[in-house]
Coordinates of C-alpha atoms in Angstrom, one line a residue:
M1 CA -54.1 -23.8 2.7
T2 CA -50.9 -23.0 4.6
Q3 CA -48.0 -20.6 4.2
Q4 CA -44.6 -21.9 3.3
S5 CA -41.4 -20.3 2.1
I6 CA -40.2 -21.0 -1.5
A7 CA -37.3 -23.0 0.0
E8 CA -39.8 -25.1 1.8
L9 CA -41.8 -25.5 -1.3
V10 CA -38.8 -26.8 -3.2
A11 CA -37.7 -29.2 -0.3
R12 CA -41.3 -30.5 0.0
G13 CA -41.5 -31.0 -3.7
C14 CA -38.1 -32.9 -3.9
A15 CA -39.2 -35.1 -1.0
A16 CA -42.5 -35.9 -2.7
H17 CA -40.5 -37.2 -5.7
G18 CA -38.5 -39.5 -3.7
V19 CA -35.3 -37.4 -3.3
K20 CA -33.2 -38.6 -0.3
R21 CA -30.0 -36.5 -0.8
A22 CA -28.9 -33.2 -2.3
F23 CA -25.3 -32.7 -3.3
G24 CA -23.5 -29.4 -3.2
V25 CA -21.2 -26.6 -2.1
P26 CA -23.3 -23.9 -0.5
G27 CA -23.0 -20.2 -0.7
G28 CA -24.5 -17.5 1.7
G29 CA -27.8 -17.0 -0.1
S30 CA -30.7 -19.4 -0.8
S31 CA -28.6 -22.5 -0.5
L32 CA -28.5 -22.1 3.3
D33 CA -32.4 -21.8 3.4
L34 CA -32.5 -24.9 1.2
I35 CA -30.2 -26.9 3.4
E36 CA -32.4 -26.1 6.5
A37 CA -35.5 -27.0 4.5
F38 CA -34.1 -30.2 3.1
D39 CA -33.3 -31.4 6.6
R40 CA -37.0 -30.8 7.8
H41 CA -38.1 -33.0 4.9
G42 CA -35.6 -35.9 5.5
I43 CA -33.3 -34.9 2.7
D44 CA -29.6 -35.2 3.7
F45 CA -27.3 -32.5 2.3
V46 CA -24.0 -34.0 1.3
L47 CA -21.2 -31.3 1.3
C48 CA -19.1 -31.8 -1.7
R49 CA -15.6 -30.3 -2.4
T50 CA -16.4 -29.2 -6.0
E51 CA -19.5 -28.1 -7.7
T52 CA -18.8 -30.4 -10.7
G53 CA -18.5 -33.2 -8.2
A54 CA -21.8 -32.3 -6.8
A55 CA -23.5 -32.3 -10.2
L56 CA -22.0 -35.7 -11.0
M57 CA -23.2 -37.2 -7.8
A58 CA -26.7 -35.8 -8.5
A59 CA -26.6 -37.4 -11.9
A60 CA -25.5 -40.8 -10.6
D61 CA -28.2 -40.6 -7.9
A62 CA -30.8 -40.0 -10.5
E63 CA -29.7 -42.9 -12.6
L64 CA -29.8 -45.2 -9.6
R65 CA -33.2 -44.0 -8.3
H66 CA -35.0 -43.6 -11.6
G67 CA -36.0 -40.2 -10.5
F68 CA -34.2 -36.9 -10.4
G69 CA -31.1 -35.8 -8.5
V70 CA -30.4 -32.4 -6.8
A71 CA -27.3 -30.4 -6.9
V72 CA -26.8 -27.0 -5.1
A73 CA -24.2 -24.2 -5.6
T74 CA -23.7 -20.6 -5.0
Q75 CA -24.1 -18.1 -7.7
G76 CA -21.2 -16.9 -10.0
P77 CA -18.1 -19.2 -9.7
G78 CA -20.1 -21.9 -8.0
A79 CA -22.7 -22.0 -10.8
A80 CA -19.9 -21.8 -13.4
S81 CA -18.0 -24.6 -11.9
A82 CA -21.0 -27.0 -12.1
M83 CA -21.3 -26.8 -15.9
N84 CA -19.2 -29.8 -16.7
G85 CA -21.4 -32.0 -14.5
L86 CA -24.5 -30.5 -16.0
A87 CA -23.2 -31.3 -19.5
H88 CA -22.7 -34.9 -18.4
A89 CA -26.3 -34.9 -17.1
S90 CA -27.5 -33.7 -20.5
L91 CA -25.6 -36.0 -22.7
D92 CA -25.9 -39.0 -20.4
R93 CA -29.7 -38.4 -19.9
A94 CA -29.7 -37.9 -16.2
P95 CA -32.5 -35.8 -14.7
V96 CA -30.9 -33.3 -12.3
L97 CA -32.4 -30.3 -10.6
F98 CA -29.5 -27.8 -10.4
I99 CA -30.2 -24.9 -7.9
S100 CA -27.9 -21.9 -7.9
D101 CA -28.1 -18.8 -5.8
G102 CA -28.9 -15.6 -7.7
W103 CA -29.1 -11.9 -7.6
T104 CA -32.3 -9.8 -7.2
D105 CA -32.8 -6.8 -9.6
A106 CA -32.0 -4.5 -6.7
Q107 CA -28.7 -6.2 -6.1
R108 CA -27.8 -6.1 -9.8
A109 CA -28.4 -2.4 -9.8
L110 CA -25.9 -1.7 -7.1
D111 CA -23.2 -4.4 -7.6
A112 CA -21.5 -6.1 -10.7
H113 CA -19.3 -8.3 -8.6
Q114 CA -19.5 -11.9 -9.9
V115 CA -22.6 -11.1 -11.8
F116 CA -23.5 -12.7 -15.2
D117 CA -26.4 -14.3 -16.8
Q118 CA -26.4 -17.7 -15.3
H119 CA -29.4 -19.0 -17.3
A120 CA -27.6 -18.0 -20.5
M121 CA -24.6 -19.8 -19.5
S122 CA -26.5 -23.1 -18.7
A123 CA -28.9 -22.9 -21.6
P124 CA -26.9 -25.1 -24.0
V125 CA -27.0 -28.1 -21.4
V126 CA -30.3 -27.7 -19.6
K127 CA -33.8 -28.5 -20.7
A128 CA -35.6 -25.7 -18.9
A129 CA -34.9 -22.8 -16.4
A130 CA -37.0 -21.0 -13.9
R131 CA -36.8 -18.6 -10.9
L132 CA -39.9 -19.5 -9.1
E133 CA -41.0 -15.8 -8.9
S134 CA -44.5 -16.3 -10.4
E135 CA -47.8 -16.2 -8.5
D136 CA -47.9 -20.1 -8.7
P137 CA -44.4 -21.3 -7.8
A138 CA -45.7 -24.8 -7.1
L139 CA -46.8 -25.1 -10.6
E140 CA -43.6 -23.7 -11.9
F141 CA -41.6 -26.2 -9.8
E142 CA -43.7 -29.1 -11.2
G143 CA -42.9 -27.8 -14.7
L144 CA -39.3 -28.2 -14.1
V145 CA -39.8 -31.7 -12.8
D146 CA -41.9 -32.5 -15.9
A147 CA -39.1 -31.2 -18.1
M148 CA -36.5 -33.3 -16.4
L149 CA -38.5 -36.5 -16.7
A150 CA -39.8 -36.1 -20.2
A151 CA -37.6 -37.9 -22.9
P152 CA -34.8 -37.3 -23.4
W153 CA -34.2 -37.1 -19.7
G154 CA -31.9 -34.3 -18.6
P155 CA -31.1 -31.4 -16.2
V156 CA -32.9 -28.2 -15.5
H157 CA -31.6 -24.9 -13.8
L158 CA -33.3 -23.1 -10.9
V159 CA -31.8 -19.7 -10.1
L160 CA -33.1 -19.0 -6.5
T161 CA -32.3 -15.6 -4.8
G162 CA -31.9 -15.5 -1.2
A163 CA -34.8 -13.1 -1.0
N164 CA -37.1 -15.3 -3.0
A165 CA -36.1 -18.4 -1.0
K166 CA -37.6 -16.7 2.0
R167 CA -40.8 -15.4 0.3
R168 CA -43.9 -17.1 1.7
V169 CA -46.7 -18.3 -0.5
A170 CA -49.9 -20.2 0.0
I171 CA -49.5 -24.0 -0.4
D172 CA -52.2 -26.6 -0.4
A173 CA -50.7 -29.0 2.2
A174 CA -53.5 -31.5 1.7
A175 CA -52.7 -32.0 -2.1
P176 CA -51.5 -35.6 -2.8
P177 CA -47.8 -35.7 -3.8
P178 CA -47.1 -36.2 -7.4
A179 CA -46.1 -39.7 -8.6
P180 CA -42.5 -39.9 -9.4
V181 CA -42.8 -41.4 -12.9
I182 CA -41.1 -41.0 -16.2
A183 CA -43.4 -38.8 -18.4
P184 CA -44.7 -40.9 -21.3
Q185 CA -44.5 -40.0 -25.0
P186 CA -47.3 -41.0 -27.4
Q187 CA -46.7 -44.3 -29.2
T188 CA -46.9 -44.3 -33.0
R189 CA -47.0 -46.2 -36.1
L190 CA -45.9 -49.3 -37.9
Q191 CA -47.1 -52.0 -35.3
A192 CA -48.0 -54.5 -38.0
D193 CA -44.6 -54.1 -39.8
A194 CA -42.7 -54.4 -36.5
T195 CA -44.4 -57.6 -35.4
A196 CA -44.0 -59.1 -38.9
L197 CA -40.2 -58.5 -38.8
L198 CA -40.0 -60.2 -35.4
A199 CA -42.2 -63.1 -36.5
R200 CA -40.0 -63.8 -39.5
A201 CA -36.7 -63.6 -37.7
K202 CA -34.7 -66.8 -37.0
R203 CA -31.5 -65.2 -35.7
P204 CA -32.3 -61.9 -34.0
V205 CA -29.8 -59.9 -32.1
V206 CA -30.9 -57.4 -29.4
L207 CA -29.2 -54.0 -28.9
L208 CA -30.0 -52.6 -25.6
G209 CA -29.6 -48.9 -24.7
L210 CA -30.0 -46.5 -21.9
E211 CA -33.7 -45.8 -22.5
A212 CA -34.5 -49.4 -21.2
R213 CA -33.3 -48.6 -17.7
E214 CA -36.8 -47.6 -16.4
P215 CA -37.9 -50.6 -14.2
R216 CA -41.2 -51.4 -16.0
T217 CA -39.4 -51.5 -19.4
L218 CA -36.6 -53.7 -18.1
Q219 CA -39.1 -56.3 -16.9
Q220 CA -40.5 -56.6 -20.4
V221 CA -36.9 -56.7 -21.9
A222 CA -36.1 -59.6 -19.7
R223 CA -39.2 -61.5 -20.8
L224 CA -38.5 -60.8 -24.5
V225 CA -34.9 -61.9 -24.3
Q226 CA -35.7 -65.0 -22.4
Q227 CA -38.4 -65.9 -25.1
L228 CA -36.0 -65.2 -27.9
H229 CA -32.9 -66.8 -26.4
C230 CA -30.6 -64.7 -28.7
P231 CA -27.5 -62.7 -28.3
V232 CA -27.7 -59.3 -26.5
L233 CA -25.3 -56.5 -26.9
T234 CA -25.7 -53.6 -24.5
T235 CA -24.3 -50.1 -24.7
Y236 CA -22.0 -48.9 -21.9
K237 CA -24.9 -47.0 -20.2
A238 CA -27.0 -50.2 -20.3
K239 CA -24.5 -52.5 -18.8
G240 CA -26.0 -54.5 -16.0
L241 CA -29.6 -53.9 -17.1
L242 CA -29.4 -57.6 -18.0
S243 CA -26.9 -59.5 -16.0
D244 CA -23.5 -60.0 -17.7
D245 CA -23.7 -63.5 -16.2
A246 CA -26.8 -64.3 -18.3
E247 CA -26.0 -66.8 -21.1
W248 CA -27.3 -64.4 -23.9
T249 CA -25.3 -61.3 -22.8
V250 CA -22.4 -61.2 -25.3
G251 CA -20.7 -57.9 -24.7
H252 CA -21.1 -54.2 -25.7
V253 CA -22.2 -52.3 -28.8
T254 CA -20.3 -49.0 -29.3
G255 CA -20.6 -48.4 -33.0
G256 CA -17.0 -49.9 -33.3
A257 CA -15.6 -53.1 -34.7
A258 CA -15.9 -55.4 -31.6
E259 CA -19.6 -56.2 -32.1
R260 CA -19.4 -56.9 -35.8
A261 CA -19.1 -60.7 -35.6
T262 CA -22.4 -60.9 -33.7
L263 CA -24.2 -58.4 -36.0
D264 CA -22.9 -60.2 -39.2
A265 CA -24.5 -63.4 -38.0
A266 CA -28.1 -61.8 -37.3
D267 CA -31.1 -61.8 -39.6
L268 CA -32.8 -59.1 -37.6
V269 CA -31.4 -56.4 -35.3
L270 CA -33.8 -55.5 -32.5
S271 CA -32.8 -52.0 -31.1
I272 CA -34.4 -51.3 -27.8
G273 CA -33.9 -47.8 -26.2
L274 CA -30.7 -47.0 -28.0
D275 CA -29.7 -43.3 -27.9
P276 CA -27.3 -42.2 -30.5
V277 CA -25.3 -40.2 -27.9
E278 CA -24.1 -43.7 -26.6
L279 CA -22.2 -44.6 -29.7
I280 CA -18.9 -43.5 -31.2
G281 CA -20.4 -44.0 -34.7
P282 CA -23.4 -45.5 -36.4
V283 CA -24.1 -49.2 -35.9
R284 CA -23.1 -51.1 -39.1
C285 CA -25.9 -53.7 -39.8
G286 CA -25.3 -54.1 -43.6
D287 CA -28.4 -55.4 -45.2
T288 CA -29.9 -56.9 -42.0
P289 CA -33.2 -55.2 -41.2
V290 CA -33.5 -53.3 -38.0
L291 CA -36.6 -53.0 -35.8
E292 CA -36.3 -50.0 -33.5
L293 CA -38.1 -49.5 -30.3
A294 CA -37.4 -45.9 -28.9
L295 CA -39.0 -43.2 -26.9
F296 CA -39.1 -40.8 -29.7
A297 CA -37.6 -40.0 -33.1
R298 CA -34.3 -38.2 -33.4
P299 CA -32.6 -36.3 -36.2
V300 CA -29.5 -38.5 -35.7
Q301 CA -30.3 -42.1 -36.0
P302 CA -28.1 -44.7 -34.3
V303 CA -29.4 -47.4 -36.8
R304 CA -31.3 -47.2 -40.1
A305 CA -34.6 -48.8 -39.1
A306 CA -37.0 -50.9 -41.4
A307 CA -39.7 -50.4 -38.8
S308 CA -40.1 -48.3 -35.6
L309 CA -42.2 -48.3 -32.6
L310 CA -42.0 -44.8 -30.9
G311 CA -43.2 -44.2 -27.5
P312 CA -43.2 -45.8 -24.0
L313 CA -41.0 -48.8 -24.3
A314 CA -42.9 -51.1 -21.8
P315 CA -46.2 -51.2 -23.9
A316 CA -44.2 -51.4 -27.1
L317 CA -42.4 -54.4 -25.9
A318 CA -45.6 -56.0 -24.6
S319 CA -47.1 -55.6 -28.0
V320 CA -44.3 -57.6 -29.7
L321 CA -44.0 -60.3 -27.1
P322 CA -46.7 -62.5 -28.6
E323 CA -44.6 -62.7 -31.9
S324 CA -41.5 -63.6 -30.2
R325 CA -40.3 -67.3 -30.5
R326 CA -37.2 -69.1 -29.4
S327 CA -34.6 -68.3 -32.1
Q328 CA -32.3 -70.8 -33.8
W329 CA -29.3 -69.5 -31.8
S330 CA -27.7 -72.3 -29.9
S331 CA -26.3 -71.6 -26.4
E332 CA -23.0 -72.8 -27.7
E333 CA -23.0 -70.1 -30.5
I334 CA -23.9 -67.4 -28.1
A335 CA -21.1 -68.5 -25.7
A336 CA -18.5 -68.5 -28.6
L337 CA -19.5 -64.9 -29.5
R338 CA -19.1 -63.9 -25.9
L339 CA -15.7 -65.5 -25.6
G340 CA -14.6 -64.2 -28.8
M341 CA -15.4 -60.6 -27.8
R342 CA -13.6 -61.0 -24.5
E343 CA -10.5 -62.5 -26.1
R344 CA -10.5 -59.8 -28.7
L345 CA -10.3 -57.2 -26.0
G346 CA -7.6 -58.9 -24.0
C347 CA -4.7 -56.7 -22.8
A348 CA -1.1 -57.8 -22.7
G349 CA 1.6 -56.2 -20.5
G350 CA 2.8 -56.4 -16.9
E351 CA 4.8 -59.5 -17.3
D352 CA 7.9 -58.3 -15.6
G353 CA 6.3 -57.9 -12.0
T354 CA 6.9 -54.2 -11.8
A355 CA 3.4 -53.3 -13.0
L356 CA 0.1 -54.9 -13.8
S357 CA -1.8 -55.0 -17.1
P358 CA -5.1 -53.2 -17.1
Q359 CA -6.8 -56.5 -17.8
A360 CA -5.3 -58.0 -14.6
V361 CA -6.4 -55.0 -12.6
V362 CA -10.0 -55.7 -13.5
E363 CA -9.9 -59.5 -13.5
V364 CA -8.1 -59.9 -10.2
A365 CA -10.7 -57.5 -8.6
L366 CA -13.5 -59.6 -10.1
D367 CA -12.0 -62.8 -8.7
A368 CA -11.5 -61.4 -5.3
A369 CA -15.0 -59.9 -4.9
A370 CA -17.4 -61.7 -2.6
S371 CA -21.1 -61.7 -2.8
P372 CA -22.8 -59.3 -3.4
R373 CA -20.6 -58.4 -6.3
P374 CA -19.3 -54.8 -6.0
A375 CA -20.8 -52.2 -8.2
I376 CA -18.4 -50.3 -10.4
T377 CA -18.0 -46.8 -11.6
V378 CA -15.6 -46.1 -14.5
D379 CA -13.7 -43.0 -15.6
A380 CA -13.0 -41.9 -19.2
G381 CA -9.6 -43.0 -20.4
A382 CA -7.9 -46.1 -21.9
H383 CA -8.5 -48.1 -18.8
M384 CA -12.3 -48.1 -19.5
F385 CA -11.7 -50.7 -22.3
S386 CA -10.7 -53.4 -19.7
A387 CA -13.1 -52.2 -17.1
M388 CA -16.2 -52.3 -19.2
A389 CA -15.4 -55.4 -21.2
L390 CA -14.2 -57.6 -18.4
W391 CA -16.2 -56.7 -15.4
R392 CA -19.5 -58.6 -15.0
A393 CA -22.2 -56.3 -13.7
D394 CA -25.0 -58.5 -12.3
A395 CA -27.8 -55.9 -11.7
P396 CA -29.1 -52.5 -12.9
G397 CA -26.9 -49.7 -11.6
G398 CA -24.1 -52.2 -11.2
A399 CA -21.8 -50.1 -13.6
L400 CA -22.0 -46.4 -14.0
I401 CA -20.0 -44.5 -16.7
S402 CA -19.9 -41.0 -18.3
N403 CA -20.5 -42.1 -22.0
G404 CA -22.4 -39.5 -23.8
L405 CA -20.1 -36.7 -22.5
A406 CA -17.3 -39.2 -21.5
T407 CA -15.9 -36.7 -19.0
M408 CA -12.8 -37.5 -16.9
G409 CA -13.3 -37.0 -13.1
F410 CA -16.5 -39.0 -13.1
A411 CA -15.8 -42.3 -11.3
L412 CA -15.0 -41.0 -7.8
P413 CA -18.0 -38.6 -7.5
A414 CA -20.3 -41.3 -9.0
A415 CA -18.9 -44.0 -6.6
I416 CA -19.7 -41.7 -3.6
A417 CA -23.3 -41.4 -4.8
R418 CA -23.5 -45.1 -5.5
A419 CA -22.2 -46.0 -2.0
L420 CA -24.6 -43.7 -0.3
H421 CA -27.5 -45.1 -2.3
D422 CA -26.6 -48.8 -1.3
P423 CA -24.2 -48.9 1.6
G424 CA -24.6 -52.7 2.0
R425 CA -22.8 -53.2 -1.4
P426 CA -19.2 -52.2 -1.9
T427 CA -18.4 -49.9 -4.8
L428 CA -15.2 -49.9 -6.9
A429 CA -14.2 -46.8 -8.7
F430 CA -12.0 -47.6 -11.7
T431 CA -10.1 -44.5 -12.5
G432 CA -7.0 -43.2 -14.3
D433 CA -4.4 -41.1 -12.7
G434 CA -5.5 -38.1 -14.9
G435 CA -9.2 -38.5 -14.0
L436 CA -8.4 -38.7 -10.2
M437 CA -6.3 -35.6 -10.4
M438 CA -9.4 -33.7 -11.7
C439 CA -11.6 -34.6 -8.6
A440 CA -9.0 -35.6 -5.8
G441 CA -10.8 -33.3 -3.4
E442 CA -13.8 -35.6 -3.4
L443 CA -11.6 -38.1 -1.5
A444 CA -12.3 -35.8 1.5
T445 CA -16.0 -36.1 0.7
A446 CA -15.8 -39.9 0.6
A447 CA -14.0 -39.9 4.0
Q448 CA -16.5 -37.4 5.6
Q449 CA -19.5 -39.6 4.4
R450 CA -17.7 -42.8 5.4
A451 CA -18.8 -44.1 2.0
R452 CA -18.1 -47.8 1.4
L453 CA -16.0 -47.6 -1.7
C454 CA -12.6 -48.5 -3.1
V455 CA -10.9 -46.2 -5.6
V456 CA -8.7 -48.3 -7.9
V457 CA -6.2 -46.0 -9.7
F458 CA -4.7 -47.2 -13.0
N459 CA -1.5 -45.2 -12.4
D460 CA 0.6 -45.1 -15.7
G461 CA 1.8 -41.5 -15.5
A462 CA 0.0 -40.4 -18.7
L463 CA -3.1 -39.5 -20.5
S464 CA -2.9 -42.9 -22.1
L465 CA -5.9 -42.6 -24.5
I466 CA -4.7 -39.3 -25.9
A467 CA -1.1 -40.7 -26.1
L468 CA -2.6 -43.5 -28.3
K469 CA -4.2 -41.0 -30.7
Q470 CA -1.0 -39.0 -30.8
R471 CA 1.0 -42.1 -31.7
N472 CA -1.6 -43.2 -34.3
R473 CA -1.1 -39.9 -36.0
G474 CA 2.7 -40.4 -36.2
M475 CA 3.4 -37.6 -33.7
A476 CA 6.2 -37.6 -31.1
P477 CA 5.1 -38.0 -27.6
A478 CA 4.6 -34.5 -26.0
G479 CA 2.1 -33.0 -23.6
V480 CA 0.5 -36.3 -22.5
G481 CA 2.7 -37.5 -19.7
W482 CA 3.7 -36.5 -16.0
S483 CA 5.7 -38.0 -13.2
R484 CA 3.7 -40.6 -11.4
A485 CA 2.0 -39.3 -8.3
D486 CA 1.8 -41.2 -5.1
F487 CA -2.1 -41.4 -4.7
A488 CA -1.8 -43.6 -1.7
D489 CA -0.1 -40.8 0.2
V490 CA -2.7 -38.3 -1.0
A491 CA -5.6 -40.5 0.0
R492 CA -4.2 -41.0 3.5
G493 CA -4.0 -37.3 3.9
F494 CA -7.6 -37.1 3.4
G495 CA -8.3 -40.0 5.9
L496 CA -8.7 -43.0 3.6
R497 CA -7.2 -46.4 4.0
A498 CA -4.6 -46.6 1.1
F499 CA -2.2 -49.0 -0.5
S500 CA 0.4 -48.7 -3.3
V501 CA 0.9 -52.0 -5.4
H502 CA 2.8 -53.1 -8.5
D503 CA 2.2 -56.9 -8.6
E504 CA -0.7 -59.2 -8.4
A505 CA 0.1 -60.5 -4.9
G506 CA 0.2 -57.1 -3.4
Y507 CA -3.0 -56.1 -5.3
R508 CA -4.8 -59.2 -4.1
Q509 CA -3.8 -58.5 -0.5
A510 CA -4.9 -54.8 -0.8
L511 CA -8.3 -55.8 -2.2
R512 CA -8.9 -58.2 0.6
A513 CA -8.3 -55.4 3.1
T514 CA -10.5 -52.8 1.2
L515 CA -13.4 -54.8 0.1
D516 CA -14.3 -55.8 3.7
H517 CA -13.6 -52.3 5.0
D518 CA -16.6 -50.3 6.2
G519 CA -15.4 -47.0 4.8
P520 CA -13.4 -45.5 1.9
S521 CA -10.2 -47.0 0.6
L522 CA -7.7 -46.4 -2.3
I523 CA -5.4 -48.7 -4.2
D524 CA -2.8 -47.0 -6.3
V525 CA -1.8 -49.7 -9.0
R526 CA 1.2 -49.2 -11.1
V527 CA -0.1 -50.1 -14.6
D528 CA 1.7 -51.1 -17.8
P529 CA -0.1 -49.3 -20.6
T530 CA 1.5 -51.2 -23.5
G531 CA -1.6 -53.3 -24.2
Y532 CA -4.0 -50.2 -24.8
Q533 CA -3.1 -49.9 -28.4
A534 CA -4.3 -53.3 -29.4
Q535 CA -7.4 -53.0 -27.2
A536 CA -8.3 -49.7 -28.9
R537 CA -7.8 -51.2 -32.3
A538 CA -9.9 -54.3 -31.5
L539 CA -12.8 -52.2 -30.0
R540 CA -12.9 -49.4 -32.6
G541 CA -11.3 -50.7 -35.6

């Protein structure tokens, strides 16, 4: 046995679970002890400009590593500022250990400045909370880890006072580190019904959701789809789990209208890891039976299942593989469905040379990209229709988006985490002007970290998605527009390479300069929003 501080215990536990970076804005209490302890255990501390940005980076890091991310903030306003990022982690199923400074009972008795119940504030969006003040803080810490990694994955909140961070406790240094695995859930019923449904199917369609992102599950998914040779629709969160270049990948399922042609042609819908938080409405399958594979039963169902296999997805998939046969879908039929969905979501505009259509912004970037193809992060807003539909992600983690919460201000922080995770592959952050305004300070974080990323700003001077909703309700335009900002000038002020473009030739030239740049860049693209209305109608009906 050896003596270690609580801060050391936390850092050691994070390192044992594979954490490489912690993101945050420190205060003067426990966060300083943590930064020092993180360094001793090989964990880099990334100084962010906002606590929300730190939480979003930690959530993206968790998705990419299939473990948990770490975010650090001071007490009071720092903890309060992180809540939007934790709400994203909750609804987008990202395990995040959020550590905020706190107050001792003695401090609370003498001072009310900035003091409030931080655990009560975070309770709606975290799965568990702790203070590590027990006699067995190591067990308490592992309880937090277990809570994060048990389905549904999500964040926890550790309030750590400066005094407790320094408290020394006995630690068994010889104990083996815990294995960083997703905690399993017990598999249940209806195996015979499930295999019978699959055995009878001639024209199955696979719906792939975020629960399938665990690597062992993904291997089995790839085997099953290859054997079935059938259309696959992925949620936004599952984009890239199967390459968009694969012949069976048709497009996205969102609970809208765009996927209906594919579903209408199916005689079985095989739902794998679909979380209801991923959809804008229930998936309409008509009378087509649904076979559901999910980690656990939910009160809100994304599909009405004829049979369900609940529990770890990898063994559930292995159990149905023997009944999977090549379907009657031809390659030509699947290709036609894919082309039809892409054409349905095409976006006009930008013909006068003074602005680009949102579709052109994405397609020109895809055409200009070299190998390895850049990863993308996508902000909430009307531009996400083109970005998600038209970009071809070729690997897991190749596309990150806030979908369950759908928060603006996500793309830039996520791109920073993505670039630090895999510096050999460029990252494109597709964001609207409104989204970037919410997190522009993180441009300084990107510059300080020399992150290999390019922020592509769809600059149309408006909250275009909200403007669409306003117009659809017959309202006059008000409260949704602003004068166009010069984001290139802003980015240069933070130390980024930056360009302003309004036509395809200028955009291509800027992309060539940024994609090869070993550091952060920004391209401010003047965009014509006129095509968004048709895209929204095509996607959502």
